[in-house]
Amino acid sequence: MTNKPAIPATCSTSEAAKILGISVRAAQLWVENGMLQAWKTPGGHRRILRSSLALIVEQQKMAADQGTGEALSILIIETAQSEREYLGEALLAAFPNSKIQLSATAFESLLSLGEKTPDVLIANLDTLDAVSLQQHDRASGTSLLAGTLLIALAPDHAAMAELRRQLPSEFILLGKPPAQDELQRLIRAFIQGRQNHRRKA
C-alpha cells in the first residue's frame, strides 16, 4: 500500500485576504501576479498555499520592524479602480507606516494643490499632464513636486523608449502593471537617500 502525497496546507482567497489585511480582489491580483502561490480545485475554487502566505506576512513584519523612520505619503493616480486599489494595498503591505491616497482624477489637479505634496507620486501615464507641470514650474520658478519620487506607469511597453523621451527627466517610467519588487526597491532607495541627505544636513 503506497502512501498518498500530502496535500499542501492551503486556505481560501477570502481567508488569505483577511490574514493580509487586503481586499479579496487584491488577493486575487496577488495570485495572478505571482506574489501568492495557488492552485484550483476540480470545482474551480482557488486555494492559496499557506507557505507563500506566510512568506508575505513575514515580509510585512520585516518591513514594519525595519520601518522607514517616518510615515510616507503616497499618492496613486490611476483611472482603473481595480489597479488603483491593488497598487495601494500592495504598497501599504510593504510600507505599513505610510498614508496611501488613491485618486482617479487627472494629474493636472495636482497643480492646484494647496496642501503638502506627496513623498511618492505614482501616476498612470494617461492621466499625466507633463506639459502643464513644466509650464507651471517655468512660471513659478520652482518645481511643484521637488523632493517627490515621481513614477509614471506606461500601458504600452512597445512605446516605452519614445514615452521616456517625452517625460520630464525627474520621472521614472515603469510598465503596467509595475513589478512589485522593483517598485518597492525604488521607494526604499528614495527613503534611504532622503535619510542620508538629512544626516548630512
GROMACS .gro file of N, CA and C in nm, residues 10-164:
model
  465
   10THR      N    1  -0.349   2.474   0.264
   10THR     CA    2  -0.398   2.586   0.185
   10THR      C    3  -0.508   2.661   0.259
   11CYS      N    4  -0.547   2.774   0.201
   11CYS     CA    5  -0.661   2.849   0.253
   11CYS      C    6  -0.732   2.914   0.135
   12SER      N    7  -0.851   2.964   0.160
   12SER     CA    8  -0.927   3.028   0.053
   12SER      C    9  -0.875   3.169   0.028
   13THR      N   10  -0.916   3.227  -0.083
   13THR     CA   11  -0.875   3.364  -0.116
   13THR      C   12  -0.923   3.461  -0.011
   14SER      N   13  -1.047   3.443   0.037
   14SER     CA   14  -1.102   3.536   0.138
   14SER      C   15  -1.026   3.523   0.270
   15GLU      N   16  -0.986   3.400   0.306
   15GLU     CA   17  -0.907   3.380   0.429
   15GLU      C   18  -0.772   3.449   0.416
   16ALA      N   19  -0.709   3.433   0.299
   16ALA     CA   20  -0.579   3.497   0.276
   16ALA      C   21  -0.591   3.648   0.282
   17ALA      N   22  -0.698   3.702   0.222
   17ALA     CA   23  -0.719   3.847   0.223
   17ALA      C   24  -0.732   3.898   0.366
   18LYS      N   25  -0.805   3.823   0.448
   18LYS     CA   26  -0.825   3.863   0.588
   18LYS      C   27  -0.693   3.863   0.665
   19ILE      N   28  -0.613   3.760   0.645
   19ILE     CA   29  -0.484   3.750   0.713
   19ILE      C   30  -0.392   3.866   0.674
   20LEU      N   31  -0.393   3.900   0.544
   20LEU     CA   32  -0.304   4.004   0.492
   20LEU      C   33  -0.358   4.146   0.513
   21GLY      N   34  -0.488   4.155   0.546
   21GLY     CA   35  -0.548   4.286   0.565
   21GLY      C   36  -0.572   4.359   0.434
   22ILE      N   37  -0.606   4.283   0.330
   22ILE     CA   38  -0.632   4.342   0.199
   22ILE      C   39  -0.768   4.294   0.149
   23SER      N   40  -0.814   4.350   0.038
   23SER     CA   41  -0.942   4.307  -0.018
   23SER      C   42  -0.926   4.173  -0.089
   24VAL      N   43  -1.039   4.104  -0.109
   24VAL     CA   44  -1.037   3.977  -0.181
   24VAL      C   45  -0.986   3.998  -0.324
   25ARG      N   46  -1.028   4.108  -0.387
   25ARG     CA   47  -0.982   4.138  -0.523
   25ARG      C   48  -0.831   4.156  -0.528
   26ALA      N   49  -0.776   4.225  -0.428
   26ALA     CA   50  -0.630   4.244  -0.423
   26ALA      C   51  -0.560   4.110  -0.407
   27ALA      N   52  -0.616   4.021  -0.324
   27ALA     CA   53  -0.558   3.888  -0.306
   27ALA      C   54  -0.560   3.810  -0.437
   28GLN      N   55  -0.670   3.824  -0.512
   28GLN     CA   56  -0.679   3.758  -0.643
   28GLN      C   57  -0.571   3.811  -0.738
   29LEU      N   58  -0.550   3.942  -0.735
   29LEU     CA   59  -0.448   4.004  -0.820
   29LEU      C   60  -0.308   3.960  -0.778
   30TRP      N   61  -0.287   3.944  -0.647
   30TRP     CA   62  -0.157   3.898  -0.599
   30TRP      C   63  -0.129   3.757  -0.649
   31VAL      N   64  -0.233   3.675  -0.657
   31VAL     CA   65  -0.217   3.539  -0.711
   31VAL      C   66  -0.182   3.547  -0.860
   32GLU      N   67  -0.257   3.631  -0.933
   32GLU     CA   68  -0.234   3.644  -1.077
   32GLU      C   69  -0.095   3.697  -1.108
   33ASN      N   70  -0.042   3.784  -1.020
   33ASN     CA   71   0.091   3.842  -1.041
   33ASN      C   72   0.203   3.755  -0.984
   34GLY      N   73   0.166   3.641  -0.922
   34GLY     CA   74   0.267   3.550  -0.870
   34GLY      C   75   0.318   3.582  -0.731
   35MET      N   76   0.260   3.684  -0.666
   35MET     CA   77   0.303   3.716  -0.530
   35MET      C   78   0.257   3.609  -0.431
   36LEU      N   79   0.142   3.548  -0.461
   36LEU     CA   80   0.091   3.437  -0.381
   36LEU      C   81   0.078   3.315  -0.472
   37GLN      N   82   0.120   3.200  -0.422
   37GLN     CA   83   0.109   3.077  -0.500
   37GLN      C   84  -0.023   3.009  -0.470
   38ALA      N   85  -0.090   2.960  -0.575
   38ALA     CA   86  -0.220   2.898  -0.557
   38ALA      C   87  -0.245   2.791  -0.662
   39TRP      N   88  -0.345   2.709  -0.640
   39TRP     CA   89  -0.391   2.611  -0.737
   39TRP      C   90  -0.543   2.606  -0.728
   40LYS      N   91  -0.605   2.546  -0.828
   40LYS     CA   92  -0.751   2.538  -0.830
   40LYS      C   93  -0.798   2.395  -0.808
   41THR      N   94  -0.906   2.382  -0.732
   41THR     CA   95  -0.967   2.252  -0.710
   41THR      C   96  -1.042   2.210  -0.837
   42PRO      N   97  -1.079   2.082  -0.849
   42PRO     CA   98  -1.158   2.039  -0.966
   42PRO      C   99  -1.287   2.120  -0.982
   43GLY      N  100  -1.337   2.174  -0.870
   43GLY     CA  101  -1.459   2.255  -0.876
   43GLY      C  102  -1.433   2.399  -0.916
   44GLY      N  103  -1.304   2.433  -0.938
   44GLY     CA  104  -1.271   2.568  -0.983
   44GLY      C  105  -1.245   2.667  -0.872
   45HIS      N  106  -1.237   2.621  -0.746
   45HIS     CA  107  -1.210   2.712  -0.634
   45HIS      C  108  -1.059   2.729  -0.617
   46ARG      N  109  -1.018   2.853  -0.599
   46ARG     CA  110  -0.875   2.882  -0.583
   46ARG      C  111  -0.832   2.856  -0.439
   47ARG      N  112  -0.722   2.783  -0.424
   47ARG     CA  113  -0.666   2.756  -0.292
   47ARG      C  114  -0.524   2.812  -0.288
   48ILE      N  115  -0.499   2.892  -0.188
   48ILE     CA  116  -0.369   2.959  -0.175
   48ILE      C  117  -0.281   2.882  -0.078
   49LEU      N  118  -0.157   2.858  -0.121
   49LEU     CA  119  -0.062   2.786  -0.035
   49LEU      C  120  -0.027   2.871   0.087
   50ARG      N  121  -0.044   2.813   0.204
   50ARG     CA  122  -0.015   2.888   0.327
   50ARG      C  123   0.133   2.922   0.338
   51SER      N  124   0.219   2.843   0.275
   51SER     CA  125   0.363   2.872   0.280
   51SER      C  126   0.394   3.004   0.210
   52SER      N  127   0.329   3.030   0.096
   52SER     CA  128   0.353   3.157   0.027
   52SER      C  129   0.287   3.272   0.102
   53LEU      N  130   0.176   3.243   0.168
   53LEU     CA  131   0.109   3.344   0.250
   53LEU      C  132   0.198   3.382   0.368
   54ALA      N  133   0.259   3.281   0.431
   54ALA     CA  134   0.348   3.306   0.545
   54ALA      C  135   0.467   3.392   0.504
   55LEU      N  136   0.516   3.371   0.380
   55LEU     CA  137   0.629   3.449   0.331
   55LEU      C  138   0.592   3.597   0.319
   56ILE      N  139   0.471   3.626   0.268
   56ILE     CA  140   0.426   3.764   0.256
   56ILE      C  141   0.409   3.827   0.394
   57VAL      N  142   0.351   3.751   0.487
   57VAL     CA  143   0.331   3.802   0.624
   57VAL      C  144   0.466   3.835   0.687
   58GLU      N  145   0.566   3.748   0.664
   58GLU     CA  146   0.700   3.771   0.718
   58GLU      C  147   0.761   3.897   0.658
   59GLN      N  148   0.740   3.918   0.527
   59GLN     CA  149   0.791   4.038   0.462
   59GLN      C  150   0.725   4.163   0.520
   60GLN      N  151   0.595   4.154   0.549
   60GLN     CA  152   0.524   4.267   0.610
   60GLN      C  153   0.583   4.298   0.748
   61LYS      N  154   0.611   4.192   0.825
   61LYS     CA  155   0.668   4.211   0.959
   61LYS      C  156   0.806   4.274   0.951
   62MET      N  157   0.886   4.225   0.856
   62MET     CA  158   1.021   4.280   0.839
   62MET      C  159   1.015   4.427   0.800
   63ALA      N  160   0.923   4.460   0.710
   63ALA     CA  161   0.908   4.599   0.668
   63ALA      C  162   0.866   4.686   0.786
   64ALA      N  163   0.777   4.632   0.870
   64ALA     CA  164   0.730   4.707   0.987
   64ALA      C  165   0.843   4.723   1.089
   65ASP      N  166   0.922   4.615   1.108
   65ASP     CA  167   1.033   4.619   1.204
   65ASP      C  168   1.141   4.716   1.159
   66GLN      N  169   1.176   4.708   1.028
   66GLN     CA  170   1.278   4.797   0.975
   66GLN      C  171   1.226   4.941   0.973
   67GLY      N  172   1.096   4.950   0.944
   67GLY     CA  173   1.033   5.080   0.940
   67GLY      C  174   1.095   5.170   0.836
   68THR      N  175   1.046   5.287   0.825
   68THR     CA  176   1.106   5.385   0.736
   68THR      C  177   1.161   5.500   0.819
   69GLY      N  178   1.134   5.493   0.952
   69GLY     CA  179   1.175   5.604   1.037
   69GLY      C  180   1.081   5.722   1.021
   70GLU      N  181   0.987   5.709   0.932
   70GLU     CA  182   0.895   5.818   0.902
   70GLU      C  183   0.773   5.760   0.831
   71ALA      N  184   0.666   5.836   0.833
   71ALA     CA  185   0.545   5.793   0.763
   71ALA      C  186   0.544   5.859   0.626
   72LEU      N  187   0.549   5.777   0.522
   72LEU     CA  188   0.545   5.827   0.386
   72LEU      C  189   0.403   5.863   0.346
   73SER      N  190   0.389   5.963   0.262
   73SER     CA  191   0.260   5.989   0.197
   73SER      C  192   0.276   5.951   0.050
   74ILE      N  193   0.191   5.860   0.004
   74ILE     CA  194   0.198   5.809  -0.132
   74ILE      C  195   0.065   5.838  -0.203
   75LEU      N  196   0.074   5.907  -0.315
   75LEU     CA  197  -0.045   5.938  -0.394
   75LEU      C  198  -0.043   5.854  -0.521
   76ILE      N  199  -0.150   5.779  -0.544
   76ILE     CA  200  -0.163   5.696  -0.664
   76ILE      C  201  -0.276   5.751  -0.749
   77ILE      N  202  -0.244   5.791  -0.872
   77ILE     CA  203  -0.345   5.842  -0.965
   77ILE      C  204  -0.360   5.739  -1.076
   78GLU      N  205  -0.474   5.672  -1.075
   78GLU     CA  206  -0.500   5.563  -1.170
   78GLU      C  207  -0.650   5.557  -1.196
   79THR      N  208  -0.689   5.562  -1.322
   79THR     CA  209  -0.832   5.564  -1.357
   79THR      C  210  -0.900   5.430  -1.331
   80ALA      N  211  -0.828   5.319  -1.348
   80ALA     CA  212  -0.888   5.186  -1.327
   80ALA      C  213  -0.893   5.154  -1.178
   81GLN      N  214  -1.014   5.138  -1.125
   81GLN     CA  215  -1.030   5.119  -0.981
   81GLN      C  216  -0.958   4.996  -0.929
   82SER      N  217  -0.968   4.883  -0.999
   82SER     CA  218  -0.904   4.760  -0.950
   82SER      C  219  -0.752   4.775  -0.943
   83GLU      N  220  -0.693   4.839  -1.045
   83GLU     CA  221  -0.549   4.860  -1.046
   83GLU      C  222  -0.507   4.959  -0.937
   84ARG      N  223  -0.590   5.060  -0.918
   84ARG     CA  224  -0.563   5.163  -0.816
   84ARG      C  225  -0.562   5.100  -0.677
   85GLU      N  226  -0.665   5.019  -0.649
   85GLU     CA  227  -0.676   4.955  -0.518
   85GLU      C  228  -0.565   4.853  -0.496
   86TYR      N  229  -0.534   4.778  -0.601
   86TYR     CA  230  -0.427   4.678  -0.589
   86TYR      C  231  -0.293   4.743  -0.555
   87LEU      N  232  -0.260   4.849  -0.627
   87LEU     CA  233  -0.135   4.921  -0.601
   87LEU      C  234  -0.132   4.974  -0.459
   88GLY      N  235  -0.243   5.034  -0.417
   88GLY     CA  236  -0.249   5.092  -0.283
   88GLY      C  237  -0.231   4.988  -0.174
   89GLU      N  238  -0.299   4.875  -0.190
   89GLU     CA  239  -0.290   4.771  -0.087
   89GLU      C  240  -0.154   4.702  -0.087
   90ALA      N  241  -0.096   4.685  -0.205
   90ALA     CA  242   0.038   4.624  -0.213
   90ALA      C  243   0.142   4.713  -0.146
   91LEU      N  244   0.131   4.845  -0.169
   91LEU     CA  245   0.229   4.937  -0.109
   91LEU      C  246   0.206   4.953   0.041
   92LEU      N  247   0.080   4.948   0.083
   92LEU     CA  248   0.053   4.956   0.227
   92LEU      C  249   0.108   4.834   0.299
   93ALA      N  250   0.101   4.717   0.232
   93ALA     CA  251   0.157   4.596   0.291
   93ALA      C  252   0.308   4.607   0.305
   94ALA      N  253   0.372   4.668   0.204
   94ALA     CA  254   0.518   4.681   0.205
   94ALA      C  255   0.566   4.795   0.295
   95PHE      N  256   0.483   4.902   0.305
   95PHE     CA  257   0.521   5.019   0.384
   95PHE      C  258   0.407   5.053   0.480
   96PRO      N  259   0.393   4.973   0.586
   96PRO     CA  260   0.275   4.984   0.673
   96PRO      C  261   0.260   5.117   0.745
   97ASN      N  262   0.366   5.198   0.754
   97ASN     CA  263   0.355   5.327   0.821
   97ASN      C  264   0.304   5.437   0.729
   98SER      N  265   0.283   5.403   0.604
   98SER     CA  266   0.252   5.505   0.504
   98SER      C  267   0.105   5.544   0.502
   99LYS      N  268   0.083   5.665   0.453
   99LYS     CA  269  -0.053   5.712   0.426
   99LYS      C  270  -0.072   5.705   0.275
  100ILE      N  271  -0.163   5.620   0.231
  100ILE     CA  272  -0.186   5.600   0.088
  100ILE      C  273  -0.311   5.676   0.046
  101GLN      N  274  -0.299   5.757  -0.055
  101GLN     CA  275  -0.415   5.829  -0.111
  101GLN      C  276  -0.437   5.781  -0.254
  102LEU      N  277  -0.560   5.741  -0.283
  102LEU     CA  278  -0.595   5.692  -0.415
  102LEU      C  279  -0.682   5.794  -0.487
  103SER      N  280  -0.652   5.817  -0.614
  103SER     CA  281  -0.730   5.914  -0.690
  103SER      C  282  -0.746   5.867  -0.834
  104ALA      N  283  -0.864   5.894  -0.890
  104ALA     CA  284  -0.889   5.864  -1.030
  104ALA      C  285  -0.884   5.990  -1.114
  105THR      N  286  -0.860   6.104  -1.048
  105THR     CA  287  -0.864   6.233  -1.117
  105THR      C  288  -0.737   6.258  -1.196
  106ALA      N  289  -0.744   6.352  -1.287
  106ALA     CA  290  -0.631   6.384  -1.374
  106ALA      C  291  -0.514   6.441  -1.295
  107PHE      N  292  -0.395   6.416  -1.346
  107PHE     CA  293  -0.272   6.462  -1.282
  107PHE      C  294  -0.270   6.614  -1.266
  108GLU      N  295  -0.331   6.686  -1.360
  108GLU     CA  296  -0.324   6.832  -1.355
  108GLU      C  297  -0.394   6.887  -1.230
  109SER      N  298  -0.477   6.806  -1.164
  109SER     CA  299  -0.541   6.852  -1.040
  109SER      C  300  -0.436   6.879  -0.932
  110LEU      N  301  -0.320   6.816  -0.946
  110LEU     CA  302  -0.211   6.842  -0.851
  110LEU      C  303  -0.164   6.987  -0.855
  111LEU      N  304  -0.179   7.048  -0.971
  111LEU     CA  305  -0.129   7.183  -0.987
  111LEU      C  306  -0.201   7.283  -0.897
  112SER      N  307  -0.321   7.247  -0.854
  112SER     CA  308  -0.397   7.338  -0.770
  112SER      C  309  -0.390   7.298  -0.622
  113LEU      N  310  -0.309   7.198  -0.591
  113LEU     CA  311  -0.299   7.155  -0.452
  113LEU      C  312  -0.238   7.264  -0.365
  114GLY      N  313  -0.305   7.293  -0.256
  114GLY     CA  314  -0.251   7.392  -0.164
  114GLY      C  315  -0.185   7.326  -0.045
  115GLU      N  316  -0.206   7.196  -0.030
  115GLU     CA  317  -0.153   7.125   0.085
  115GLU      C  318  -0.017   7.064   0.053
  116LYS      N  319   0.038   6.992   0.151
  116LYS     CA  320   0.169   6.930   0.134
  116LYS      C  321   0.167   6.831   0.018
  117THR      N  322   0.267   6.840  -0.068
  117THR     CA  323   0.275   6.747  -0.180
  117THR      C  324   0.318   6.609  -0.129
  118PRO      N  325   0.284   6.503  -0.201
  118PRO     CA  326   0.317   6.368  -0.153
  118PRO      C  327   0.467   6.340  -0.160
  119ASP      N  328   0.511   6.243  -0.079
  119ASP     CA  329   0.651   6.199  -0.086
  119ASP      C  330   0.673   6.116  -0.212
  120VAL      N  331   0.572   6.036  -0.248
  120VAL     CA  332   0.579   5.950  -0.366
  120VAL      C  333   0.453   5.970  -0.450
  121LEU      N  334   0.471   5.994  -0.577
  121LEU     CA  335   0.358   6.005  -0.669
  121LEU      C  336   0.371   5.896  -0.775
  122ILE      N  337   0.266   5.816  -0.788
  122ILE     CA  338   0.261   5.712  -0.891
  122ILE      C  339   0.141   5.743  -0.979
  123ALA      N  340   0.165   5.773  -1.107
  123ALA     CA  341   0.055   5.815  -1.193
  123ALA      C  342   0.052   5.737  -1.323
  124ASN      N  343  -0.067   5.696  -1.362
  124ASN     CA  344  -0.089   5.637  -1.493
  124ASN      C  345  -0.052   5.742  -1.597
  125LEU      N  346   0.024   5.702  -1.696
  125LEU     CA  347   0.070   5.798  -1.798
  125LEU      C  348  -0.047   5.867  -1.868
  126ASP      N  349  -0.162   5.798  -1.876
  126ASP     CA  350  -0.280   5.857  -1.940
  126ASP      C  351  -0.331   5.978  -1.864
  127THR      N  352  -0.305   5.984  -1.732
  127THR     CA  353  -0.353   6.095  -1.651
  127THR      C  354  -0.247   6.203  -1.631
  128LEU      N  355  -0.130   6.177  -1.685
  128LEU     CA  356  -0.014   6.262  -1.657
  128LEU      C  357  -0.002   6.375  -1.757
  129ASP      N  358  -0.023   6.498  -1.711
  129ASP     CA  359  -0.010   6.615  -1.797
  129ASP      C  360   0.126   6.680  -1.771
  130ALA      N  361   0.229   6.619  -1.829
  130ALA     CA  362   0.366   6.667  -1.805
  130ALA      C  363   0.387   6.808  -1.858
  131VAL      N  364   0.318   6.844  -1.968
  131VAL     CA  365   0.333   6.977  -2.026
  131VAL      C  366   0.285   7.084  -1.927
  132SER      N  367   0.168   7.060  -1.866
  132SER     CA  368   0.115   7.155  -1.768
  132SER      C  369   0.210   7.169  -1.649
  133LEU      N  370   0.268   7.056  -1.608
  133LEU     CA  371   0.362   7.058  -1.495
  133LEU      C  372   0.483   7.143  -1.528
  134GLN      N  373   0.540   7.125  -1.648
  134GLN     CA  374   0.658   7.203  -1.688
  134GLN      C  375   0.624   7.351  -1.701
  135GLN      N  376   0.506   7.383  -1.756
  135GLN     CA  377   0.465   7.522  -1.770
  135GLN      C  378   0.449   7.588  -1.633
  136HIS      N  379   0.391   7.513  -1.539
  136HIS     CA  380   0.374   7.564  -1.403
  136HIS      C  381   0.509   7.592  -1.339
  137ASP      N  382   0.603   7.497  -1.356
  137ASP     CA  383   0.736   7.513  -1.296
  137ASP      C  384   0.809   7.634  -1.355
  138ARG      N  385   0.799   7.653  -1.486
  138ARG     CA  386   0.866   7.768  -1.550
  138ARG      C  387   0.804   7.900  -1.503
  139ALA      N  388   0.671   7.902  -1.489
  139ALA     CA  389   0.602   8.025  -1.450
  139ALA      C  390   0.631   8.061  -1.304
  140SER      N  391   0.639   7.959  -1.218
  140SER     CA  392   0.659   7.986  -1.075
  140SER      C  393   0.806   7.993  -1.037
  141GLY      N  394   0.893   7.938  -1.121
  141GLY     CA  395   1.036   7.939  -1.089
  141GLY      C  396   1.076   7.829  -0.992
  142THR      N  397   0.979   7.750  -0.949
  142THR     CA  398   1.007   7.639  -0.858
  142THR      C  399   0.933   7.515  -0.906
  143SER      N  400   0.987   7.400  -0.872
  143SER     CA  401   0.922   7.275  -0.911
  143SER      C  402   0.813   7.241  -0.811
  144LEU      N  403   0.693   7.215  -0.864
  144LEU     CA  404   0.579   7.183  -0.778
  144LEU      C  405   0.604   7.059  -0.695
  145LEU      N  406   0.672   6.962  -0.753
  145LEU     CA  407   0.693   6.834  -0.686
  145LEU      C  408   0.840   6.809  -0.654
  146ALA      N  409   0.913   6.915  -0.624
  146ALA     CA  410   1.055   6.899  -0.586
  146ALA      C  411   1.062   6.814  -0.460
  147GLY      N  412   1.152   6.716  -0.461
  147GLY     CA  413   1.168   6.629  -0.344
  147GLY      C  414   1.072   6.512  -0.342
  148THR      N  415   0.988   6.501  -0.446
  148THR     CA  416   0.893   6.389  -0.455
  148THR      C  417   0.947   6.283  -0.551
  149LEU      N  418   0.932   6.156  -0.514
  149LEU     CA  419   0.967   6.047  -0.605
  149LEU      C  420   0.854   6.036  -0.706
  150LEU      N  421   0.885   6.058  -0.834
  150LEU     CA  422   0.784   6.063  -0.940
  150LEU      C  423   0.793   5.939  -1.027
  151ILE      N  424   0.686   5.861  -1.030
  151ILE     CA  425   0.683   5.737  -1.108
  151ILE      C  426   0.563   5.741  -1.202
  152ALA      N  427   0.589   5.724  -1.331
  152ALA     CA  428   0.482   5.719  -1.432
  152ALA      C  429   0.467   5.575  -1.479
  153LEU      N  430   0.343   5.533  -1.499
  153LEU     CA  431   0.314   5.397  -1.544
  153LEU      C  432   0.266   5.399  -1.688
  154ALA      N  433   0.336   5.327  -1.774
  154ALA     CA  434   0.304   5.326  -1.917
  154ALA      C  435   0.236   5.196  -1.956
  155PRO      N  436   0.115   5.202  -2.015
  155PRO     CA  437   0.047   5.080  -2.055
  155PRO      C  438   0.104   5.017  -2.182
  156ASP      N  439   0.175   5.095  -2.261
  156ASP     CA  440   0.226   5.047  -2.390
  156ASP      C  441   0.375   5.018  -2.379
  157HIS      N  442   0.409   4.890  -2.358
  157HIS     CA  443   0.550   4.852  -2.342
  157HIS      C  444   0.629   4.876  -2.471
  158ALA      N  445   0.563   4.860  -2.584
  158ALA     CA  446   0.633   4.874  -2.712
  158ALA      C  447   0.682   5.016  -2.734
  159ALA      N  448   0.612   5.112  -2.676
  159ALA     CA  449   0.648   5.252  -2.698
  159ALA      C  450   0.725   5.313  -2.581
  160MET      N  451   0.781   5.228  -2.494
  160MET     CA  452   0.847   5.277  -2.372
  160MET      C  453   0.958   5.376  -2.402
  161ALA      N  454   1.043   5.347  -2.501
  161ALA     CA  455   1.156   5.436  -2.531
  161ALA      C  456   1.108   5.574  -2.572
  162GLU      N  457   1.007   5.579  -2.659
  162GLU     CA  458   0.953   5.707  -2.705
  162GLU      C  459   0.884   5.780  -2.590
  163LEU      N  460   0.809   5.708  -2.509
  163LEU     CA  461   0.739   5.768  -2.396
  163LEU      C  462   0.838   5.827  -2.296
  164ARG      N  463   0.950   5.758  -2.276
  164ARG     CA  464   1.051   5.806  -2.183
  164ARG      C  465   1.110   5.940  -2.230
   0.00000   0.00000   0.00000
